[in-house]
Amino acid sequence: TSKSKETLKKLIIIFYIYMILEGMLRKWFIPSLSKEIYFLKDLFLIFIYFFAIKYNLFFKRKISKFLILLIILTLIFGSIGYSFERTEILSFILGSRSYWLFAPLFVVILHVFCFEDIKKFIRINLYFIFPYYVLVFLQNYYPDNSIINSGFKFVVQNPERPSAYFTYITQNTYYFLFLFSCFFSYS
């Protein structure tokens, strides 16, 4: 139904905002709950998937079925090298989570968002470039041990500076590439 689609759109947008805020929460606001904040997004994402499945907004297109089949086959093939002792099972689960937990979100977005929604989303994200740029500029200007670079009570112990909103440089790079893509796709 259209009501469930709108609810799912809102959940995905809230999830997106949480993904951006996650690094700030972990670095500056609630560093004592860093692990919990990190894994909370997984639970939220799984809730989005269950919601999408409940309202039949997950497997409507062939690409959905193909992607899920690809994930299952990759997991089966990837499991061949494990002896599945306790430690290896945990390694396999965490590794699989890193590679595949976010992939089905593409399918849900494909079923729920229309082209106009994507254009609006891109346009809104263009406004995020300015605070992002200012923060990165300030982080480069201030020393490593300032709160803007090291987090609350120097909680960030990485040899590199934390980048913008995020805790790790990879997340920052992907977000920058996303904003860069938004800029060129909209202009």
JSON list of C-alpha atoms in Angstrom, two decimals:
[
{"chain": "A", "resi": 1, "resn": "THR", "atom": "CA", "xyz": [0.00, 0.00, 0.00]},
{"chain": "A", "resi": 2, "resn": "SER", "atom": "CA", "xyz": [1.02, 3.61, -0.41]},
{"chain": "A", "resi": 3, "resn": "LYS", "atom": "CA", "xyz": [0.92, 4.21, 3.36]},
{"chain": "A", "resi": 4, "resn": "SER", "atom": "CA", "xyz": [3.44, 1.42, 3.99]},
{"chain": "A", "resi": 5, "resn": "LYS", "atom": "CA", "xyz": [5.63, 2.77, 1.18]},
{"chain": "A", "resi": 6, "resn": "GLU", "atom": "CA", "xyz": [5.63, 6.22, 2.77]},
{"chain": "A", "resi": 7, "resn": "THR", "atom": "CA", "xyz": [6.43, 4.74, 6.18]},
{"chain": "A", "resi": 8, "resn": "LEU", "atom": "CA", "xyz": [9.30, 2.78, 4.67]},
{"chain": "A", "resi": 9, "resn": "LYS", "atom": "CA", "xyz": [10.62, 5.91, 2.92]},
{"chain": "A", "resi": 10, "resn": "LYS", "atom": "CA", "xyz": [10.64, 7.73, 6.25]},
{"chain": "A", "resi": 11, "resn": "LEU", "atom": "CA", "xyz": [12.41, 4.84, 7.96]},
{"chain": "A", "resi": 12, "resn": "ILE", "atom": "CA", "xyz": [15.09, 4.79, 5.26]},
{"chain": "A", "resi": 13, "resn": "ILE", "atom": "CA", "xyz": [15.62, 8.55, 5.53]},
{"chain": "A", "resi": 14, "resn": "ILE", "atom": "CA", "xyz": [15.87, 8.30, 9.33]},
{"chain": "A", "resi": 15, "resn": "PHE", "atom": "CA", "xyz": [18.37, 5.46, 8.85]},
{"chain": "A", "resi": 16, "resn": "TYR", "atom": "CA", "xyz": [20.40, 7.61, 6.45]},
{"chain": "A", "resi": 17, "resn": "ILE", "atom": "CA", "xyz": [20.47, 10.49, 8.94]},
{"chain": "A", "resi": 18, "resn": "TYR", "atom": "CA", "xyz": [21.48, 8.09, 11.70]},
{"chain": "A", "resi": 19, "resn": "MET", "atom": "CA", "xyz": [24.35, 6.83, 9.53]},
{"chain": "A", "resi": 20, "resn": "ILE", "atom": "CA", "xyz": [25.66, 10.39, 9.26]},
{"chain": "A", "resi": 21, "resn": "LEU", "atom": "CA", "xyz": [25.11, 11.17, 12.95]},
{"chain": "A", "resi": 22, "resn": "GLU", "atom": "CA", "xyz": [26.62, 7.89, 14.14]},
{"chain": "A", "resi": 23, "resn": "GLY", "atom": "CA", "xyz": [30.21, 9.11, 13.97]},
{"chain": "A", "resi": 24, "resn": "MET", "atom": "CA", "xyz": [29.37, 12.32, 15.79]},
{"chain": "A", "resi": 25, "resn": "LEU", "atom": "CA", "xyz": [27.58, 10.39, 18.52]},
{"chain": "A", "resi": 26, "resn": "ARG", "atom": "CA", "xyz": [30.51, 8.00, 18.89]},
{"chain": "A", "resi": 27, "resn": "LYS", "atom": "CA", "xyz": [33.20, 10.71, 18.83]},
{"chain": "A", "resi": 28, "resn": "TRP", "atom": "CA", "xyz": [31.75, 13.72, 20.58]},
{"chain": "A", "resi": 29, "resn": "PHE", "atom": "CA", "xyz": [28.45, 13.10, 22.30]},
{"chain": "A", "resi": 30, "resn": "ILE", "atom": "CA", "xyz": [28.22, 9.56, 23.76]},
{"chain": "A", "resi": 31, "resn": "PRO", "atom": "CA", "xyz": [31.62, 7.88, 23.29]},
{"chain": "A", "resi": 32, "resn": "SER", "atom": "CA", "xyz": [30.99, 5.51, 26.21]},
{"chain": "A", "resi": 33, "resn": "LEU", "atom": "CA", "xyz": [28.31, 3.80, 24.08]},
{"chain": "A", "resi": 34, "resn": "SER", "atom": "CA", "xyz": [30.45, 3.59, 20.95]},
{"chain": "A", "resi": 35, "resn": "LYS", "atom": "CA", "xyz": [29.92, -0.14, 20.26]},
{"chain": "A", "resi": 36, "resn": "GLU", "atom": "CA", "xyz": [26.20, 0.01, 20.97]},
{"chain": "A", "resi": 37, "resn": "ILE", "atom": "CA", "xyz": [25.77, 3.00, 18.66]},
{"chain": "A", "resi": 38, "resn": "TYR", "atom": "CA", "xyz": [27.72, 1.19, 15.94]},
{"chain": "A", "resi": 39, "resn": "PHE", "atom": "CA", "xyz": [25.59, -1.97, 16.04]},
{"chain": "A", "resi": 40, "resn": "LEU", "atom": "CA", "xyz": [22.27, -0.18, 16.57]},
{"chain": "A", "resi": 41, "resn": "LYS", "atom": "CA", "xyz": [22.20, 0.62, 12.87]},
{"chain": "A", "resi": 42, "resn": "ASP", "atom": "CA", "xyz": [22.24, -3.11, 12.09]},
{"chain": "A", "resi": 43, "resn": "LEU", "atom": "CA", "xyz": [19.10, -3.68, 14.15]},
{"chain": "A", "resi": 44, "resn": "PHE", "atom": "CA", "xyz": [17.42, -0.69, 12.55]},
{"chain": "A", "resi": 45, "resn": "LEU", "atom": "CA", "xyz": [18.33, -1.96, 9.09]},
{"chain": "A", "resi": 46, "resn": "ILE", "atom": "CA", "xyz": [17.01, -5.45, 9.86]},
{"chain": "A", "resi": 47, "resn": "PHE", "atom": "CA", "xyz": [13.77, -3.85, 11.06]},
{"chain": "A", "resi": 48, "resn": "ILE", "atom": "CA", "xyz": [13.53, -2.02, 7.71]},
{"chain": "A", "resi": 49, "resn": "TYR", "atom": "CA", "xyz": [13.99, -5.34, 5.88]},
{"chain": "A", "resi": 50, "resn": "PHE", "atom": "CA", "xyz": [11.30, -7.08, 7.94]},
{"chain": "A", "resi": 51, "resn": "PHE", "atom": "CA", "xyz": [8.94, -4.16, 7.35]},
{"chain": "A", "resi": 52, "resn": "ALA", "atom": "CA", "xyz": [9.62, -4.32, 3.60]},
{"chain": "A", "resi": 53, "resn": "ILE", "atom": "CA", "xyz": [9.04, -8.07, 3.51]},
{"chain": "A", "resi": 54, "resn": "LYS", "atom": "CA", "xyz": [5.85, -7.78, 5.59]},
{"chain": "A", "resi": 55, "resn": "TYR", "atom": "CA", "xyz": [4.33, -5.33, 3.10]},
{"chain": "A", "resi": 56, "resn": "ASN", "atom": "CA", "xyz": [5.68, -7.12, 0.04]},
{"chain": "A", "resi": 57, "resn": "LEU", "atom": "CA", "xyz": [8.06, -4.32, -0.91]},
{"chain": "A", "resi": 58, "resn": "PHE", "atom": "CA", "xyz": [11.14, -6.48, -1.26]},
{"chain": "A", "resi": 59, "resn": "PHE", "atom": "CA", "xyz": [10.75, -9.15, -3.94]},
{"chain": "A", "resi": 60, "resn": "LYS", "atom": "CA", "xyz": [8.58, -7.44, -6.56]},
{"chain": "A", "resi": 61, "resn": "ARG", "atom": "CA", "xyz": [11.29, -7.16, -9.20]},
{"chain": "A", "resi": 62, "resn": "LYS", "atom": "CA", "xyz": [13.61, -9.75, -10.70]},
{"chain": "A", "resi": 63, "resn": "ILE", "atom": "CA", "xyz": [16.68, -7.80, -9.59]},
{"chain": "A", "resi": 64, "resn": "SER", "atom": "CA", "xyz": [15.62, -8.31, -5.96]},
{"chain": "A", "resi": 65, "resn": "LYS", "atom": "CA", "xyz": [15.53, -12.06, -6.34]},
{"chain": "A", "resi": 66, "resn": "PHE", "atom": "CA", "xyz": [18.79, -12.04, -8.28]},
{"chain": "A", "resi": 67, "resn": "LEU", "atom": "CA", "xyz": [20.59, -9.98, -5.62]},
{"chain": "A", "resi": 68, "resn": "ILE", "atom": "CA", "xyz": [19.39, -12.18, -2.76]},
{"chain": "A", "resi": 69, "resn": "LEU", "atom": "CA", "xyz": [20.37, -15.32, -4.70]},
{"chain": "A", "resi": 70, "resn": "LEU", "atom": "CA", "xyz": [23.81, -13.81, -5.37]},
{"chain": "A", "resi": 71, "resn": "ILE", "atom": "CA", "xyz": [24.25, -13.03, -1.66]},
{"chain": "A", "resi": 72, "resn": "ILE", "atom": "CA", "xyz": [23.23, -16.57, -0.64]},
{"chain": "A", "resi": 73, "resn": "LEU", "atom": "CA", "xyz": [25.53, -18.21, -3.21]},
{"chain": "A", "resi": 74, "resn": "THR", "atom": "CA", "xyz": [28.43, -15.97, -2.18]},
{"chain": "A", "resi": 75, "resn": "LEU", "atom": "CA", "xyz": [27.88, -16.82, 1.49]},
{"chain": "A", "resi": 76, "resn": "ILE", "atom": "CA", "xyz": [27.75, -20.54, 0.74]},
{"chain": "A", "resi": 77, "resn": "PHE", "atom": "CA", "xyz": [30.89, -20.35, -1.40]},
{"chain": "A", "resi": 78, "resn": "GLY", "atom": "CA", "xyz": [32.63, -18.14, 1.19]},
{"chain": "A", "resi": 79, "resn": "SER", "atom": "CA", "xyz": [31.83, -20.58, 3.99]},
{"chain": "A", "resi": 80, "resn": "ILE", "atom": "CA", "xyz": [33.85, -23.36, 2.35]},
{"chain": "A", "resi": 81, "resn": "GLY", "atom": "CA", "xyz": [37.14, -22.12, 3.82]},
{"chain": "A", "resi": 82, "resn": "TYR", "atom": "CA", "xyz": [35.91, -22.12, 7.42]},
{"chain": "A", "resi": 83, "resn": "SER", "atom": "CA", "xyz": [36.10, -25.04, 9.84]},
{"chain": "A", "resi": 84, "resn": "PHE", "atom": "CA", "xyz": [33.29, -23.42, 11.84]},
{"chain": "A", "resi": 85, "resn": "GLU", "atom": "CA", "xyz": [34.73, -23.49, 15.28]},
{"chain": "A", "resi": 86, "resn": "ARG", "atom": "CA", "xyz": [33.32, -20.87, 17.63]},
{"chain": "A", "resi": 87, "resn": "THR", "atom": "CA", "xyz": [35.79, -18.12, 16.70]},
{"chain": "A", "resi": 88, "resn": "GLU", "atom": "CA", "xyz": [35.53, -18.82, 12.99]},
{"chain": "A", "resi": 89, "resn": "ILE", "atom": "CA", "xyz": [31.74, -18.74, 13.05]},
{"chain": "A", "resi": 90, "resn": "LEU", "atom": "CA", "xyz": [31.88, -15.29, 14.64]},
{"chain": "A", "resi": 91, "resn": "SER", "atom": "CA", "xyz": [34.44, -14.17, 12.04]},
{"chain": "A", "resi": 92, "resn": "PHE", "atom": "CA", "xyz": [32.25, -15.49, 9.24]},
{"chain": "A", "resi": 93, "resn": "ILE", "atom": "CA", "xyz": [29.13, -13.74, 10.59]},
{"chain": "A", "resi": 94, "resn": "LEU", "atom": "CA", "xyz": [30.91, -10.41, 11.12]},
{"chain": "A", "resi": 95, "resn": "GLY", "atom": "CA", "xyz": [32.59, -10.61, 7.72]},
{"chain": "A", "resi": 96, "resn": "SER", "atom": "CA", "xyz": [29.30, -11.47, 6.02]},
{"chain": "A", "resi": 97, "resn": "ARG", "atom": "CA", "xyz": [27.65, -8.57, 7.84]},
{"chain": "A", "resi": 98, "resn": "SER", "atom": "CA", "xyz": [30.28, -6.17, 6.56]},
{"chain": "A", "resi": 99, "resn": "TYR", "atom": "CA", "xyz": [29.86, -7.30, 2.97]},
{"chain": "A", "resi": 100, "resn": "TRP", "atom": "CA", "xyz": [26.18, -8.04, 2.63]},
{"chain": "A", "resi": 101, "resn": "LEU", "atom": "CA", "xyz": [23.97, -6.49, 5.30]},
{"chain": "A", "resi": 102, "resn": "PHE", "atom": "CA", "xyz": [23.56, -3.20, 3.47]},
{"chain": "A", "resi": 103, "resn": "ALA", "atom": "CA", "xyz": [23.17, -4.59, -0.07]},
{"chain": "A", "resi": 104, "resn": "PRO", "atom": "CA", "xyz": [19.44, -5.44, 0.18]},
{"chain": "A", "resi": 105, "resn": "LEU", "atom": "CA", "xyz": [18.74, -1.82, 1.12]},
{"chain": "A", "resi": 106, "resn": "PHE", "atom": "CA", "xyz": [19.33, -1.01, -2.54]},
{"chain": "A", "resi": 107, "resn": "VAL", "atom": "CA", "xyz": [16.48, -3.35, -3.44]},
{"chain": "A", "resi": 108, "resn": "VAL", "atom": "CA", "xyz": [14.14, -1.77, -0.90]},
{"chain": "A", "resi": 109, "resn": "ILE", "atom": "CA", "xyz": [14.98, 1.72, -2.16]},
{"chain": "A", "resi": 110, "resn": "LEU", "atom": "CA", "xyz": [14.37, 0.54, -5.72]},
{"chain": "A", "resi": 111, "resn": "HIS", "atom": "CA", "xyz": [10.87, -0.64, -4.75]},
{"chain": "A", "resi": 112, "resn": "VAL", "atom": "CA", "xyz": [9.90, 2.35, -2.61]},
{"chain": "A", "resi": 113, "resn": "PHE", "atom": "CA", "xyz": [11.45, 5.51, -4.06]},
{"chain": "A", "resi": 114, "resn": "CYS", "atom": "CA", "xyz": [10.46, 7.01, -7.39]},
{"chain": "A", "resi": 115, "resn": "PHE", "atom": "CA", "xyz": [12.74, 9.10, -9.60]},
{"chain": "A", "resi": 116, "resn": "GLU", "atom": "CA", "xyz": [11.36, 12.36, -8.18]},
{"chain": "A", "resi": 117, "resn": "ASP", "atom": "CA", "xyz": [12.13, 11.18, -4.65]},
{"chain": "A", "resi": 118, "resn": "ILE", "atom": "CA", "xyz": [15.73, 10.48, -5.64]},
{"chain": "A", "resi": 119, "resn": "LYS", "atom": "CA", "xyz": [16.08, 13.91, -7.23]},
{"chain": "A", "resi": 120, "resn": "LYS", "atom": "CA", "xyz": [14.71, 15.56, -4.10]},
{"chain": "A", "resi": 121, "resn": "PHE", "atom": "CA", "xyz": [17.05, 13.48, -1.92]},
{"chain": "A", "resi": 122, "resn": "ILE", "atom": "CA", "xyz": [20.04, 14.53, -4.03]},
{"chain": "A", "resi": 123, "resn": "ARG", "atom": "CA", "xyz": [19.03, 18.19, -3.89]},
{"chain": "A", "resi": 124, "resn": "ILE", "atom": "CA", "xyz": [18.69, 18.10, -0.10]},
{"chain": "A", "resi": 125, "resn": "ASN", "atom": "CA", "xyz": [22.08, 16.40, 0.24]},
{"chain": "A", "resi": 126, "resn": "LEU", "atom": "CA", "xyz": [23.72, 19.24, -1.65]},
{"chain": "A", "resi": 127, "resn": "TYR", "atom": "CA", "xyz": [23.07, 21.42, 1.41]},
{"chain": "A", "resi": 128, "resn": "PHE", "atom": "CA", "xyz": [25.09, 18.98, 3.53]},
{"chain": "A", "resi": 129, "resn": "ILE", "atom": "CA", "xyz": [28.21, 19.91, 1.57]},
{"chain": "A", "resi": 130, "resn": "PHE", "atom": "CA", "xyz": [28.63, 23.26, 3.37]},
{"chain": "A", "resi": 131, "resn": "PRO", "atom": "CA", "xyz": [28.75, 22.12, 7.02]},
{"chain": "A", "resi": 132, "resn": "TYR", "atom": "CA", "xyz": [30.78, 19.10, 5.93]},
{"chain": "A", "resi": 133, "resn": "TYR", "atom": "CA", "xyz": [33.35, 21.30, 4.21]},
{"chain": "A", "resi": 134, "resn": "VAL", "atom": "CA", "xyz": [33.55, 23.71, 7.18]},
{"chain": "A", "resi": 135, "resn": "LEU", "atom": "CA", "xyz": [34.10, 20.81, 9.60]},
{"chain": "A", "resi": 136, "resn": "VAL", "atom": "CA", "xyz": [36.84, 19.26, 7.45]},
{"chain": "A", "resi": 137, "resn": "PHE", "atom": "CA", "xyz": [38.50, 22.68, 7.11]},
{"chain": "A", "resi": 138, "resn": "LEU", "atom": "CA", "xyz": [38.43, 23.22, 10.89]},
{"chain": "A", "resi": 139, "resn": "GLN", "atom": "CA", "xyz": [39.73, 19.71, 11.54]},
{"chain": "A", "resi": 140, "resn": "ASN", "atom": "CA", "xyz": [42.70, 20.43, 9.31]},
{"chain": "A", "resi": 141, "resn": "TYR", "atom": "CA", "xyz": [43.28, 23.81, 10.92]},
{"chain": "A", "resi": 142, "resn": "TYR", "atom": "CA", "xyz": [43.17, 22.65, 14.56]},
{"chain": "A", "resi": 143, "resn": "PRO", "atom": "CA", "xyz": [45.83, 20.39, 16.14]},
{"chain": "A", "resi": 144, "resn": "ASP", "atom": "CA", "xyz": [45.42, 16.63, 16.54]},
{"chain": "A", "resi": 145, "resn": "ASN", "atom": "CA", "xyz": [44.61, 16.85, 20.24]},
{"chain": "A", "resi": 146, "resn": "SER", "atom": "CA", "xyz": [41.76, 19.37, 19.92]},
{"chain": "A", "resi": 147, "resn": "ILE", "atom": "CA", "xyz": [38.26, 18.06, 20.68]},
{"chain": "A", "resi": 148, "resn": "ILE", "atom": "CA", "xyz": [37.23, 18.50, 17.05]},
{"chain": "A", "resi": 149, "resn": "ASN", "atom": "CA", "xyz": [39.92, 15.98, 16.04]},
{"chain": "A", "resi": 150, "resn": "SER", "atom": "CA", "xyz": [40.30, 13.65, 18.99]},
{"chain": "A", "resi": 151, "resn": "GLY", "atom": "CA", "xyz": [36.75, 13.40, 20.26]},
{"chain": "A", "resi": 152, "resn": "PHE", "atom": "CA", "xyz": [35.40, 13.80, 23.75]},
{"chain": "A", "resi": 153, "resn": "LYS", "atom": "CA", "xyz": [38.16, 13.17, 26.35]},
{"chain": "A", "resi": 154, "resn": "PHE", "atom": "CA", "xyz": [40.49, 12.10, 23.52]},
{"chain": "A", "resi": 155, "resn": "VAL", "atom": "CA", "xyz": [38.41, 8.98, 22.84]},
{"chain": "A", "resi": 156, "resn": "VAL", "atom": "CA", "xyz": [39.53, 8.71, 19.20]},
{"chain": "A", "resi": 157, "resn": "GLN", "atom": "CA", "xyz": [42.86, 6.91, 19.37]},
{"chain": "A", "resi": 158, "resn": "ASN", "atom": "CA", "xyz": [43.52, 6.46, 15.65]},
{"chain": "A", "resi": 159, "resn": "PRO", "atom": "CA", "xyz": [46.82, 7.53, 14.15]},
{"chain": "A", "resi": 160, "resn": "GLU", "atom": "CA", "xyz": [44.92, 9.43, 11.45]},
{"chain": "A", "resi": 161, "resn": "ARG", "atom": "CA", "xyz": [42.61, 12.30, 12.20]},
{"chain": "A", "resi": 162, "resn": "PRO", "atom": "CA", "xyz": [38.93, 11.47, 12.36]},
{"chain": "A", "resi": 163, "resn": "SER", "atom": "CA", "xyz": [37.31, 12.76, 9.24]},
{"chain": "A", "resi": 164, "resn": "ALA", "atom": "CA", "xyz": [34.34, 15.09, 9.34]},
{"chain": "A", "resi": 165, "resn": "TYR", "atom": "CA", "xyz": [31.24, 13.44, 10.79]},
{"chain": "A", "resi": 166, "resn": "PHE", "atom": "CA", "xyz": [32.64, 9.93, 10.76]},
{"chain": "A", "resi": 167, "resn": "THR", "atom": "CA", "xyz": [34.90, 7.83, 12.95]},
{"chain": "A", "resi": 168, "resn": "TYR", "atom": "CA", "xyz": [36.86, 6.18, 10.14]},
{"chain": "A", "resi": 169, "resn": "ILE", "atom": "CA", "xyz": [38.41, 7.51, 6.95]},
{"chain": "A", "resi": 170, "resn": "THR", "atom": "CA", "xyz": [36.61, 4.95, 4.74]},
{"chain": "A", "resi": 171, "resn": "GLN", "atom": "CA", "xyz": [33.18, 6.20, 5.78]},
{"chain": "A", "resi": 172, "resn": "ASN", "atom": "CA", "xyz": [34.31, 9.76, 5.14]},
{"chain": "A", "resi": 173, "resn": "THR", "atom": "CA", "xyz": [35.62, 8.87, 1.69]},
{"chain": "A", "resi": 174, "resn": "TYR", "atom": "CA", "xyz": [32.39, 7.15, 0.67]},
{"chain": "A", "resi": 175, "resn": "TYR", "atom": "CA", "xyz": [30.30, 10.04, 1.95]},
{"chain": "A", "resi": 176, "resn": "PHE", "atom": "CA", "xyz": [32.47, 12.55, 0.11]},
{"chain": "A", "resi": 177, "resn": "LEU", "atom": "CA", "xyz": [32.15, 10.53, -3.11]},
{"chain": "A", "resi": 178, "resn": "PHE", "atom": "CA", "xyz": [28.39, 10.37, -2.58]},
{"chain": "A", "resi": 179, "resn": "LEU", "atom": "CA", "xyz": [28.15, 14.17, -2.16]},
{"chain": "A", "resi": 180, "resn": "PHE", "atom": "CA", "xyz": [30.44, 14.63, -5.15]},
{"chain": "A", "resi": 181, "resn": "SER", "atom": "CA", "xyz": [28.15, 12.39, -7.22]},
{"chain": "A", "resi": 182, "resn": "CYS", "atom": "CA", "xyz": [25.10, 14.30, -6.00]},
{"chain": "A", "resi": 183, "resn": "PHE", "atom": "CA", "xyz": [26.67, 17.57, -7.07]},
{"chain": "A", "resi": 184, "resn": "PHE", "atom": "CA", "xyz": [27.50, 16.39, -10.59]},
{"chain": "A", "resi": 185, "resn": "SER", "atom": "CA", "xyz": [24.26, 14.51, -11.10]},
{"chain": "A", "resi": 186, "resn": "TYR", "atom": "CA", "xyz": [22.21, 17.52, -10.17]},
{"chain": "A", "resi": 187, "resn": "SER", "atom": "CA", "xyz": [24.17, 20.25, -11.92]}
]
